[in-house]
Amino acid sequence: MTAPPVEEIDAVSGVDDPVVQVSHLTLRFGGVTSLSDVSLAVARGEILAVIGPNGAGKTSLFNCLTGVYVGEKGTISFLPRPGEQVPLAGRKPHRITQLGLARTFQNIRLFNALTAIENVKIGVESRQRTGPIGAMLRLPRTRREDRASDARASELLEFVGLRAQANRLAAALSYGEQRRLEIARALATQPALLLLDEPAAGTNPAEKADLERLIRRINTEMGLSVLLIEHDMRLVMSVAARVAVLNFGKLIAAGTPAEVQRNPAVIEAYLGAADPEEGESDAAPG
Amino acid sequence: MSEFANPPASGDGDSGFGPSVRRIVASLTDSDWRRLGGCMFAAVLVALMTGTSGNAQHLTAGVTGSLFRPRIVFFLLIGLALWAVMTAWTRYRDDIRDGLAPARKVQAEVTGNRWVQYGGFVAVLLLAILIPPQLSVFWQQVLVSQIGVFVLLTIGLNVVVGFAGLLDLGYIAFYAIGAYTAAYFTGYPDNKRGHISPLPVHPPFHVNPFFVFPLAVIACLIAGLLLGAPTLRLRGDYLAIVTLGFGEIVRIVINNSESVTNGPRGAFGIPHFSIDVWKLKYHWTLDLMPYWYLLVAIIAIVFVLFRQLENSRVGRAWTAIREDEVAAAATGIPTLKYKLMAFAIGASTSGLAGVIFASEVGFVAPDNFVLINSLLVLVYVIFGGMGSLPGAVAGASFLIWLPNKLRDLVAPQDRFIYFGALLVVMMIFRPQGVFPSRRRAREIGLAEAGSGGADAMAAPGGAL
Ligand SMILES: Nc1ncnc2c1ncn2[C@@H]1O[C@H](COP(=O)(O)OP(=O)(O)OP(=O)(O)O)[C@@H](O)[C@H]1O
Ligand SMILES: [Mg+2]
């Protein structure tokens, strides 16, 4: 096995018009370094996949991007429009969502006692203005917004293929349906960049195929940039234009799926971390 | 105990139903026997607690007087009956539930129907208007100075605890702030012209108690925001402790600030409401019914407003925060802002109740605002069904009616034993409360089924 190249690896070069740009991000928990000097950019309109063995720091990266964790070093900027830079570090999670980054969770976090459509409405309503007084009095604007929220939420459920499940409890949906509902809820907040944390985990092959189409449509029909964490290599290879590889918190490779698959450092990382739990989907790419 | 579970075949099987008794006894499990022991113990305990008490001459009178033959047999039989019901329930629970499923579905459809809900609201309103004039003065007094005021308090706390999932143990402080605001602003700028102020301090201007409402709401809103802003970042148990401290601090400050609040002697001589605007003139007096109607009107309005709130963007956001704060924030909900909102809305409702109480009784003292009152309001919310407005009304009404009713039936010191027993039984058999809100009932159902998400006051898991 060859050692990784000497020059600094980043997933920034070649991105002219980034929608989000992470530079030299470091995150530590006591003795554990979850992210170490990670630099990465998502181009506007692309699907970028982040892969890596368990504990590599993928979810930590999402948590830094969405304000759940605050990195120790480094900067994160979001560019809602070309040239307009908004620093994200230190902002509250709800502010970041309102700026235009939405996410799903690796271990699904829906509002279980609410129906599917109510879950999505909460996302839509994060952009509305009705306050408590308007809500109590049901002022005209409140009614208007409520109707708009209903309509938009139905549209989104249709989009992810859950129209028929609109009035079922989130908890009563199947695993694959819950994953899609989480995506609908994230889309409802009108993001420019969608972060998906292992959306295919625990789904069956048919659901995986649906998911693949859904991610493509989000990218093409809605025009969103997508940052995708995924263990399923086939899914990654088929939807992502570029792949970034994390291992022990370090970015060890970045490039097209084919390039990454051939990269010796990547092969070593995956062989070194052979984890029986993850099965073949996690095995060394290629 | 296991030898009891398989009694020897030579039991006293000489009576006619011997074999079936034996079969039943044989089918009892260890936990059934343990439960029987518990029931018998509880029966003896209740017999002791509700019996006569001993004194210096007859030290053992408490025991012998409570455990004499017919009396103790009576209690043991009740214990046995309770045990039989509990055992049958645990054994046939699933069958009973399955059997009742169709009926439940019909019930859910009927109670979920909008017109049925409107009908119920109007019916209760009519009863509240028509029945009280027929009642004795004692019950009218209970209605006005206890039930009405506490229903309003419970509806307000329901927003904080039920809607937003914030455990507030110092809620009564806002009631105190409302009441003392009324006492302050109904005073006069000076004591000339024979004016008497309820408090030793004088307000810049005199306000009729009726128009103190907005002032009390503003005062409570500010107090709610001041307390909430630093503390609502805390989660669950910590928030409970801080609010508990706040409640006590407010009471003790009132108690110790003699020169401002009259200290323990309280504020007295708070005038009755009166309206005197243009052609509209009305004066409330010692007569109780006008106060009752005022309370009914305010409760009805607040009820409707909060119902709208529950089914709005704001209500959904609260549910989201209660269910999963991390996911709520990730969905763009400013969680702190919404919690503050719930806190302030609850506080101002409490302030309304304080003003009415102050004006009706004409006298408020720190003793009205002790910790147990905060806890009682919380009990009413939980008993009625957290997050449920009809539940808040029913819970407060029933739990205030009960001790007053028992006043005639049992020794006064025993009243709260029955009250406590009722709560324990309730929490075992119907933890979601009398009239649970749909969302809350689902949360509890999900928690029982093991899919989590019900413990609204638990911190979200650390790792994401
Ligand atoms: N809140 C936390 N406290 C302590 N350590 C943490 C925390 N969050 C993450 N870590 C650590 O950071 C490292 C990276 O974790 P992370 O969840 O980002 O991995 P991952 O790449 O998402 O793995 P997986 O594929 O299993 O989801 C792990 O060693 C983990 O234990
Ligand atoms: Mg992860």
PDB file of C-alpha atoms and ligand atoms in Angstrom, chain A residues 59 106 197-198, ligand 2:
ATOM      1  CA  THR A  59     -22.094  13.029  10.601  1.00  0.00           C
ATOM      2  CA  GLN A 106     -28.920   9.307  10.170  1.00  0.00           C
ATOM      3  CA  ASP A 197     -27.305  11.545   6.145  1.00  0.00           C
ATOM      4  CA  GLU A 198     -27.416   7.909   4.971  1.00  0.00           C
TER       5      GLU A 198
HETATM    6 MG    MG C   2     -22.874   9.120  10.803  1.00  0.00          MG
END
